[in-house]
Amino acid sequence: MIDTLIQGILLGGYYAVIACGLSFMFSVMRIINLAHGSLAVAAAYGLWLLASRFGISPFAGLLIVLPAMAAIGWLLQRYLLERSARGGALLPILTTFGLAIVIDNLMFEQFGADTRSLAPFIGSLSYDSWELPGGIYVGKLAVMTMATAIALLGGLQLFLSRFALGRAIRATAEDPDTAGLVGIDARKANALAAAIAMVTVGIAGAFLAMRATFDPYSGGPQLLFAFEAAVIGGAGSLWGTLIGGIVLGLAQSLGAKVHPQGFLIGGHVVFLAVLFARLFLVGTPIIGRIGFTKTGFAKIRAAIRSTP
Amino acid sequence: MTILSVQNLDVRHGLLQAVRDVSFDLAKGDVLALVGANGAGKTTLLRSLAGAHLPAAGRILLNDQELTLVPSHRRIAMGIALVPEGRRLFSQMTVEENLLLGKTSGRPGDWTIDRVFSAFPNLVPRRHAKTGHLSGGEQQATAIGRALMSNPDILLLDEVSLGLSPLVVDRVYAQLQSLLTSGTTIILVEQDLGRAMGVASRVICMLEGRVVLDSPVKNITRDQVTKAYFGLHRANTGRAAS
Ligand SMILES: Nc1ncnc2c1ncn2[C@@H]1O[C@H](COP(=O)(O)OP(=O)(O)O)[C@@H](O)[C@H]1O
Ligand SMILES: [Mg+2]
């Protein structure tokens, strides 16, 4: 039992890492990025390419992939999201939905349907573990993932609250017109926020690819898990995202303990329970407030269906 | 010496022309009271001076430098700061954070957080409170402080007394007094004509987007301004123009 709890919490660390970018983009830019999972998978392919073709270790590969992701975030905001945002609140969501399809299919075309993994390129890290007292083993990679989640979310929180650039991003999120009046270049602030979000997506892609296998259509399930973690934690709160990830990880681990098929169901049940509790008890439908619409739900349903 | 020159400015909201052919020059240290009925175009004019709303025609010059099309975030760096109508604070952020945001442009000058707190002592205990939780007077003080943090050469104040009780308005003006006499160039939009003319050196009255009166305060009576305010100052004001 204790083992299940510990493994569940550590799994939650992974979910927190993948939810981080989604939650950040939502909380500071009010954009629900349905291409989140696909972009993470794209980063994973980037690392895999560097490792398999050029023999660059995935950790060194991050030094190349993360700046590339930042650039992609900047361009995405400047040339896609910013423009589509002028068409109303719904358009950016549709745009990212379309982007997800484009990315998935481009990857399919480039890399085929084979599943890949970074595990062969990180030596023993993918299966090494530490023994805790009581005969419980924790994977080194899982612990590293949890540490990364805490560092990432804590770092972002610190950046947003203590640094001038972070304040500028928050101010722009709240009121871009007034942000301009106090001297903030709102377009730049948003592009910077998108770049930061994409860096976290790149990190998420690295962990996705190190701990498991991925293929061109792995983005959907990753988006689903990220979304569940973010919503459980109260979309838009960074520390809440960590809690949300842990709750999701625990629910899945306990679900698997109850029934062999219970892994995903456990997570979905908790997600739905939290969602309905929010909608009906608290009365401030966080989802409704940000104009979340049928498209999002359809995408999630599709993701649920395509979850192995 | 002319610091700000507005020439034949037209500003539109879509089809609606809110500011029509407005021209005036402002000398350094002037305190201009901009008056006019609701909807006369005062807010639109100030927002276009601050760069938040670009004009359809005309020119704005600051120290003979063209800035008609310069966006707001660069204009504050050039020395024009607006205290917007309705205060427009970042409500999720604290008083201190709002003030720090005012420093974004990085203009050198004397204003610091501490100086704002000594100019508006009512803010001191609220330093770490979110501005959404402040009283109207505290919010207004924060909004003014935030604009001052950019060390502006020209300060635009849009209805600072809006929604405040008379007592609180007195207090805000008392706090503004040193500023009004310090040589900062100010454009002040104020509904209370008496108060506006009490602190200003010059008054401009707008009516339906046009300037209908422009005069030093000492050459004019309150009655004359009131007449212009309601469009009664001339029989043929051309009010039919549209
Ligand atoms: N955002 C806006 N969109 C459309 N029309 C506007 C907007 N803001 C103001 N107006 C119109 O422009 C005119 C001038 O408004 P405003 O500048 O707010 O006047 P004032 O500040 O003198 O009350 C009014 O007719 C008003 O209805
Ligand atoms: Mg107004």
XYZ file of C-alpha atoms and ligand atoms in Angstrom:
578
model
C 0.000 0.000 0.000
C 2.695 2.462 0.985
C 4.537 1.446 -2.139
C 1.471 2.226 -4.236
C 1.168 5.649 -2.604
C 4.817 6.489 -3.138
C 4.752 5.361 -6.756
C 1.537 7.323 -7.269
C 3.049 10.496 -5.854
C 6.141 10.104 -8.018
C 3.978 9.537 -11.084
C 2.236 12.756 -10.094
C 5.574 14.498 -10.512
C 5.526 13.535 -14.172
C 1.988 14.794 -14.610
C 2.929 18.045 -12.947
C 5.800 18.459 -15.413
C 3.560 17.933 -18.419
C 0.775 20.090 -16.963
C 3.128 22.944 -16.125
C 3.184 24.558 -19.568
C -0.520 24.110 -20.109
C -1.321 25.664 -16.765
C 1.160 28.510 -17.281
C -0.194 29.359 -20.708
C -3.729 29.280 -19.420
C -3.084 31.330 -16.302
C -1.039 34.096 -17.870
C -2.240 34.151 -21.456
C -5.756 32.788 -21.139
C -4.996 30.380 -23.948
C -5.919 26.711 -23.801
C -3.265 25.129 -25.921
C -4.707 21.962 -27.421
C -1.421 21.416 -29.269
C 0.317 21.076 -25.906
C 0.760 17.309 -26.080
C 1.768 17.323 -29.734
C 4.408 19.976 -29.110
C 5.818 17.895 -26.257
C 6.034 14.907 -28.586
C 7.706 17.081 -31.216
C 10.344 18.042 -28.652
C 10.738 14.340 -27.835
C 11.376 13.590 -31.510
C 13.911 16.401 -31.580
C 15.830 14.826 -28.711
C 15.498 11.383 -30.234
C 16.861 12.601 -33.551
C 19.841 14.235 -31.884
C 20.516 11.096 -29.873
C 20.052 8.479 -32.569
C 21.615 10.366 -35.491
C 24.316 12.398 -33.830
C 24.896 10.530 -30.618
C 24.057 13.547 -28.481
C 22.846 12.511 -25.038
C 19.310 13.677 -24.310
C 20.496 15.937 -21.490
C 22.936 17.688 -23.790
C 20.249 17.619 -26.452
C 18.056 19.780 -24.216
C 20.565 22.577 -24.677
C 19.583 22.576 -28.333
C 15.940 21.580 -28.128
C 14.881 23.982 -25.357
C 16.070 27.150 -27.116
C 14.391 25.828 -30.260
C 11.161 25.339 -28.308
C 11.445 28.885 -26.940
C 11.797 30.175 -30.478
C 8.811 28.111 -31.575
C 6.762 29.564 -28.698
C 7.732 33.092 -29.645
C 6.849 32.556 -33.309
C 3.661 30.718 -32.456
C 2.448 33.635 -30.361
C 3.541 36.297 -32.824
C 2.255 34.735 -36.016
C -0.570 32.459 -34.966
C -2.078 33.002 -31.542
C -1.855 36.789 -31.476
C -3.567 37.014 -34.835
C -6.220 34.470 -34.015
C -6.918 36.164 -30.670
C -8.194 39.172 -32.605
C -11.013 36.957 -33.835
C -12.391 36.344 -30.363
C -11.795 33.954 -27.487
C -12.716 30.793 -29.374
C -10.386 31.205 -32.312
C -7.077 30.577 -30.483
C -8.478 27.291 -29.158
C -9.489 26.221 -32.637
C -6.112 27.318 -33.937
C -4.226 25.177 -31.454
C -6.573 22.289 -32.245
C -5.682 22.561 -35.913
C -2.023 22.960 -35.032
C -2.138 19.690 -33.076
C -3.458 17.846 -36.109
C -0.828 19.384 -38.369
C 2.024 18.556 -35.991
C 0.806 14.977 -35.421
C 0.542 14.274 -39.114
C 3.840 15.928 -39.979
C 5.528 13.724 -37.406
C 3.791 10.690 -38.810
C 5.029 11.554 -42.247
C 8.581 12.149 -41.046
C 9.020 9.354 -38.551
C 6.395 6.750 -39.419
C 4.317 4.850 -36.925
C 7.212 3.197 -35.045
C 7.309 3.793 -31.334
C 10.480 5.414 -30.070
C 12.046 6.031 -26.708
C 14.987 7.884 -25.247
C 15.512 5.132 -22.685
C 18.308 3.470 -24.692
C 20.250 6.745 -24.690
C 20.305 7.437 -20.962
C 22.192 4.370 -19.805
C 20.842 2.743 -16.686
C 18.877 5.806 -15.568
C 15.640 4.524 -17.044
C 15.563 1.479 -14.790
C 17.914 2.315 -11.877
C 16.320 2.760 -8.516
C 17.078 3.552 -4.901
C 15.976 1.292 -2.103
C 14.090 2.951 0.709
C 13.817 1.404 4.162
C 11.008 -1.149 4.117
C 12.028 -2.680 0.829
C 10.439 -0.009 -1.321
C 12.175 0.888 -4.537
C 11.876 4.305 -6.155
C 13.048 4.864 -9.693
C 15.849 7.369 -10.051
C 14.178 8.856 -13.098
C 10.874 9.206 -11.248
C 12.568 11.038 -8.386
C 14.360 13.241 -10.862
C 11.041 13.996 -12.548
C 9.464 14.996 -9.260
C 12.429 17.221 -8.403
C 12.128 18.823 -11.836
C 8.413 19.435 -11.335
C 9.026 21.196 -8.037
C 11.919 23.228 -9.408
C 10.011 24.180 -12.547
C 6.791 25.223 -10.860
C 8.621 26.924 -8.008
C 10.904 28.697 -10.428
C 7.999 29.953 -12.507
C 6.154 31.118 -9.404
C 9.236 32.985 -8.251
C 9.783 34.491 -11.673
C 6.200 35.727 -11.927
C 6.076 37.242 -8.480
C 9.580 38.600 -7.922
C 10.923 39.706 -11.275
C 10.001 42.740 -13.331
C 9.536 40.615 -16.443
C 7.277 38.243 -14.535
C 5.214 41.162 -13.268
C 4.998 42.524 -16.790
C 3.672 39.171 -18.012
C 1.061 39.089 -15.243
C 0.021 42.684 -15.865
C -0.377 41.983 -19.568
C -2.494 38.949 -18.786
C -4.825 41.028 -16.655
C -5.172 44.142 -18.817
C -3.032 44.543 -21.946
C -4.288 48.071 -22.681
C -3.274 49.378 -19.272
C -0.059 47.360 -19.421
C 0.833 49.462 -22.463
C 0.073 52.636 -20.519
C 2.548 51.720 -17.789
C 5.232 51.034 -20.370
C 4.947 47.327 -21.071
C 5.163 46.107 -24.647
C 2.212 43.726 -24.392
C 3.083 41.844 -27.571
C 6.573 41.189 -26.309
C 5.340 40.130 -22.888
C 2.967 37.609 -24.442
C 5.584 36.271 -26.818
C 7.984 35.875 -23.893
C 5.318 34.030 -21.905
C 4.695 31.687 -24.836
C 8.440 31.072 -25.163
C 8.675 30.175 -21.482
C 5.658 27.883 -21.759
C 7.256 26.074 -24.691
C 10.492 25.560 -22.772
C 8.511 23.724 -20.108
C 6.791 21.745 -22.873
C 10.226 20.752 -24.160
C 11.197 19.515 -20.707
C 7.940 17.581 -20.511
C 8.702 15.979 -23.879
C 12.109 14.873 -22.593
C 10.599 13.117 -19.582
C 7.850 11.597 -21.695
C 10.449 10.068 -23.976
C 12.811 8.932 -21.218
C 10.270 7.143 -19.059
C 8.218 5.491 -21.806
C 7.787 5.131 -25.530
C 6.112 7.599 -27.840
C 4.815 7.719 -31.390
C 3.485 10.523 -33.600
C 0.056 10.357 -32.003
C 1.151 10.293 -28.370
C 0.256 13.948 -27.987
C -3.445 13.395 -27.360
C -3.102 11.289 -24.226
C -0.384 13.607 -22.897
C -2.696 16.574 -23.391
C -5.405 14.697 -21.564
C -3.198 13.938 -18.554
C -1.881 17.486 -18.490
C -5.404 18.801 -18.679
C -6.651 16.539 -15.916
C -3.793 17.497 -13.634
C -4.272 21.207 -14.339
C -8.011 21.102 -13.751
C -7.780 18.998 -10.605
C -5.235 21.457 -9.241
C -7.389 24.455 -10.133
C -6.437 25.556 -13.606
C -4.118 28.480 -13.536
C -2.502 28.030 -10.157
C 1.044 26.777 -10.465
C 1.344 25.080 -7.087
C -2.150 23.728 -7.611
C -0.789 22.036 -10.714
C 1.703 20.078 -8.625
C -1.069 19.008 -6.257
C -3.269 18.184 -9.255
C -0.540 16.038 -10.794
C -0.020 14.158 -7.544
C -3.750 13.585 -7.047
C -3.998 12.263 -10.604
C -0.978 9.998 -10.140
C -2.370 8.674 -6.867
C -5.813 8.089 -8.343
C -4.320 6.133 -11.245
C -2.025 4.052 -9.036
C -4.821 3.242 -6.623
C -7.150 2.517 -9.531
C -4.646 0.049 -10.929
C -4.425 -1.608 -7.521
C -8.189 -2.055 -7.387
C -8.525 -3.461 -10.879
C -6.053 -4.273 -13.657
C -7.940 -1.904 -15.969
C -8.361 0.683 -13.248
C -5.296 2.822 -13.991
C -6.819 5.301 -16.419
C -10.313 4.993 -15.021
C -9.116 5.985 -11.563
C -7.653 9.178 -13.008
C -10.707 10.001 -15.110
C -13.052 9.441 -12.172
C -11.159 11.822 -9.928
C -10.896 14.379 -12.737
C -14.628 14.261 -13.409
C -15.462 14.323 -9.716
C -13.358 17.452 -9.217
C -14.795 19.024 -12.342
C -18.380 18.470 -11.265
C -17.659 19.538 -7.725
C -16.276 22.786 -9.142
C -19.184 23.283 -11.496
C -21.952 22.563 -9.048
C -20.651 23.178 -5.544
C -18.307 26.090 -5.900
C -20.420 27.694 -8.582
C -17.497 29.352 -10.344
C -17.050 27.094 -13.317
C -13.427 27.765 -14.040
C -13.939 26.095 -17.368
C -16.900 28.270 -18.250
C -15.174 31.408 -17.109
C -12.465 31.129 -19.676
C -14.807 30.329 -22.462
C -13.888 26.706 -22.665
C -16.176 25.168 -25.217
C -17.327 22.076 -26.946
C -14.187 21.893 -29.064
C -12.107 21.302 -25.987
C -14.409 18.616 -24.740
C -14.453 16.944 -28.138
C -10.680 16.908 -28.207
C -10.603 15.445 -24.733
C -13.111 12.802 -25.689
C -11.014 11.945 -28.719
C -7.980 11.739 -26.498
C -9.817 9.449 -24.097
C -10.722 7.182 -26.979
C -7.215 7.084 -28.331
C -5.679 6.402 -24.932
C -4.221 2.916 -25.047
C 8.513 77.006 -24.314
C 6.142 74.563 -25.993
C 6.464 71.058 -24.632
C 3.392 69.473 -26.215
C 1.797 70.467 -29.466
C -1.470 68.961 -30.655
C -2.335 69.794 -34.257
C -5.676 69.179 -35.969
C -6.206 65.924 -34.135
C -9.057 63.621 -35.201
C -9.716 60.484 -33.177
C -12.352 57.912 -34.032
C -14.108 54.999 -32.402
C -15.019 53.156 -35.556
C -17.442 55.419 -37.356
C -17.883 57.737 -34.422
C -15.571 60.722 -34.462
C -14.936 61.422 -30.796
C -12.271 64.134 -31.213
C -12.574 66.627 -34.062
C -9.836 68.875 -35.293
C -8.409 69.621 -31.867
C -5.331 71.845 -31.677
C -3.526 73.369 -28.737
C -0.001 73.993 -27.490
C 1.102 73.409 -23.957
C 4.046 75.188 -22.346
C 6.231 73.543 -19.767
C 4.677 73.859 -16.322
C 1.178 74.585 -17.595
C -1.695 73.092 -15.681
C -4.484 72.676 -18.193
C -8.008 71.947 -17.053
C -9.855 70.030 -19.746
C -13.589 70.275 -19.169
C -16.693 69.299 -21.036
C -19.870 67.302 -20.656
C -19.959 63.522 -20.627
C -19.117 62.188 -24.072
C -17.375 65.386 -25.149
C -14.261 63.386 -26.026
C -11.956 64.221 -23.109
C -11.028 60.633 -22.299
C -10.513 59.827 -25.952
C -8.237 62.853 -26.318
C -6.144 61.918 -23.289
C -5.884 58.300 -24.420
C -4.663 59.388 -27.817
C -2.095 61.683 -26.179
C -0.925 58.680 -24.150
C -0.779 56.500 -27.232
C -3.463 54.047 -26.154
C -5.662 55.107 -29.042
C -4.019 56.204 -32.262
C -5.554 59.180 -34.041
C -7.123 59.065 -37.491
C -5.575 62.369 -38.502
C -3.503 65.207 -37.109
C -0.200 65.346 -35.291
C 1.128 65.193 -31.753
C 4.567 66.651 -31.071
C 6.517 66.362 -27.853
C 9.403 68.815 -27.696
C 9.115 69.073 -31.488
C 9.468 65.321 -31.771
C 6.773 63.600 -33.776
C 5.008 60.923 -31.759
C 1.636 60.642 -33.427
C 2.062 56.947 -34.187
C 4.297 55.961 -31.284
C 2.589 53.211 -29.229
C 1.710 53.768 -25.576
C 4.499 51.678 -24.075
C 7.118 53.831 -25.810
C 5.323 57.091 -25.126
C 5.571 56.699 -21.372
C 9.299 56.271 -21.856
C 9.261 59.646 -23.631
C 7.635 61.276 -20.625
C 3.853 61.170 -21.053
C 1.996 59.291 -18.325
C -1.752 58.809 -18.048
C -3.771 58.173 -14.914
C -6.665 56.503 -16.712
C -10.322 57.064 -16.093
C -11.609 54.453 -13.680
C -8.036 53.998 -12.344
C -7.442 50.684 -14.146
C -5.189 49.151 -11.529
C -3.987 45.580 -11.828
C -6.413 44.259 -9.269
C -4.704 40.909 -8.742
C -1.473 42.630 -7.813
C -0.442 44.492 -4.682
C -0.032 48.241 -4.284
C 3.720 47.804 -4.321
C 3.623 45.684 -7.476
C 1.418 48.225 -9.233
C 3.865 50.964 -8.294
C 6.822 48.901 -9.471
C 5.079 48.391 -12.807
C 5.040 52.161 -13.174
C 8.832 51.982 -13.318
C 8.861 49.708 -16.369
C 9.909 52.447 -18.765
C 13.041 53.121 -16.715
C 12.957 56.917 -17.026
C 15.403 58.473 -14.599
C 14.013 60.794 -11.940
C 13.221 61.398 -8.295
C 10.174 59.204 -7.873
C 10.645 56.064 -5.839
C 8.272 53.790 -3.985
C 9.208 55.519 -0.741
C 8.476 58.932 -2.153
C 5.061 57.782 -3.366
C 4.337 56.429 0.100
C 5.312 59.710 1.700
C 3.173 61.648 -0.797
C 0.234 59.298 -0.176
C 0.616 58.201 3.451
C -2.772 56.467 3.345
C -1.140 53.801 1.171
C 1.543 52.847 3.677
C -0.495 50.243 5.586
C -1.836 48.875 2.298
C 1.531 48.255 0.698
C 1.056 44.498 0.338
C -2.722 44.496 -0.183
C -4.139 43.567 -3.561
C -5.478 46.709 -5.168
C -8.814 45.013 -5.809
C -9.373 45.209 -2.050
C -8.619 48.921 -1.611
C -11.012 51.799 -1.023
C -11.656 54.199 -3.905
C -9.330 56.835 -2.461
C -6.539 54.338 -1.935
C -6.988 53.034 -5.458
C -6.795 56.534 -6.886
C -3.666 57.284 -4.897
C -2.112 54.066 -6.223
C -3.055 54.947 -9.792
C -1.496 58.402 -9.463
C 1.557 56.952 -7.753
C 1.961 54.386 -10.509
C 1.993 57.131 -13.144
C 4.446 59.227 -11.116
C 6.846 56.288 -10.828
C 7.639 56.816 -14.512
C 8.906 60.333 -13.719
C 6.723 61.944 -16.371
C 7.274 65.365 -17.904
C 3.565 65.515 -18.704
C 0.967 63.972 -16.436
C -2.532 63.335 -17.748
C -5.164 62.959 -15.018
C -8.546 61.666 -16.147
C -11.322 62.278 -13.630
C -9.367 61.469 -10.526
C -12.401 62.309 -8.384
C -14.759 59.952 -10.183
C -16.633 57.801 -7.690
C -14.954 59.276 -4.632
C -16.722 60.988 -1.732
C -16.145 64.767 -1.483
C -13.984 64.278 1.586
C -11.757 61.805 -0.204
C -11.581 64.097 -3.244
C -10.330 66.903 -0.996
C -7.668 64.589 0.283
C -6.563 63.453 -3.184
C -6.292 67.093 -4.287
C -4.411 68.027 -1.145
C -1.953 65.263 -1.986
C -1.759 66.484 -5.582
C -1.160 70.064 -4.524
C 2.614 69.886 -4.358
C 2.601 68.274 -7.779
C 0.345 70.935 -9.233
C 2.720 73.667 -8.115
C 5.961 71.816 -8.771
C 6.352 72.719 -12.438
C 5.153 69.384 -13.830
C 3.058 69.909 -16.925
C -0.421 68.579 -16.251
C -3.638 68.052 -18.153
C -6.469 67.581 -15.734
C -9.928 66.336 -16.640
C -12.303 67.218 -13.847
C -16.088 67.404 -13.633
C -16.034 69.906 -10.778
C -15.520 73.185 -12.617
C -14.706 75.147 -9.477
C -12.034 72.748 -8.424
C -10.592 72.507 -11.921
C -10.336 76.284 -12.308
C -8.958 76.564 -8.807
C -5.806 74.622 -9.647
C -5.349 75.237 -13.366
C -3.594 78.011 -15.219
C -5.553 77.443 -18.387
C -8.861 75.921 -19.338
C -10.027 74.184 -22.505
C -13.658 73.279 -22.901
C -14.701 70.547 -25.307
C -18.126 70.078 -26.816
C -18.959 67.112 -29.028
C -15.321 66.510 -29.849
C -14.369 70.112 -30.599
C -12.545 72.731 -28.595
C -15.100 75.485 -27.996
C -13.151 77.510 -25.494
C -9.457 77.888 -24.787
C -8.323 80.560 -22.384
C -6.047 81.370 -19.449
C -8.069 80.859 -16.278
C -7.438 84.413 -15.131
C -9.140 85.895 -18.214
C -12.375 84.040 -17.850
C -15.265 83.573 -15.434
C -16.865 80.365 -14.351
C -20.057 81.515 -16.014
C -18.397 81.772 -19.402
C -16.979 78.259 -19.050
C -20.387 76.922 -18.028
C -21.934 78.474 -21.115
C -19.319 76.876 -23.354
C -19.815 73.621 -21.508
C -23.454 73.554 -22.573
C -22.822 75.020 -26.006
C -24.485 78.349 -25.194
C -21.428 80.548 -25.627
C -22.201 81.445 -29.213
C -25.399 81.392 -31.145
C -23.741 79.766 -34.148
C -21.428 77.144 -32.733
C -21.791 74.906 -35.743
C -23.298 72.185 -33.623
C -25.062 70.679 -36.573
C -21.766 69.476 -38.001
C -21.446 65.717 -37.907
N -14.484 52.374 -26.574
C -15.385 53.112 -27.231
N -16.031 52.611 -28.303
C -16.928 53.350 -28.986
N -17.252 54.606 -28.665
C -16.654 55.169 -27.616
C -15.686 54.450 -26.831
N -15.262 55.255 -25.841
C -15.919 56.412 -25.991
N -16.755 56.379 -27.044
C -17.595 57.487 -27.520
O -16.754 58.550 -27.820
C -17.320 59.758 -27.397
C -16.372 60.455 -26.471
O -16.253 59.693 -25.287
P -15.219 60.039 -24.156
O -13.924 60.333 -24.772
O -15.264 58.946 -23.150
O -15.817 61.377 -23.539
P -15.625 62.030 -22.112
O -14.413 61.466 -21.480
O -15.509 63.476 -22.403
O -16.848 61.723 -21.319
C -18.652 59.406 -26.771
O -19.656 59.614 -27.732
C -18.524 57.958 -26.450
O -19.779 57.322 -26.515
Mg -14.196 60.481 -19.722
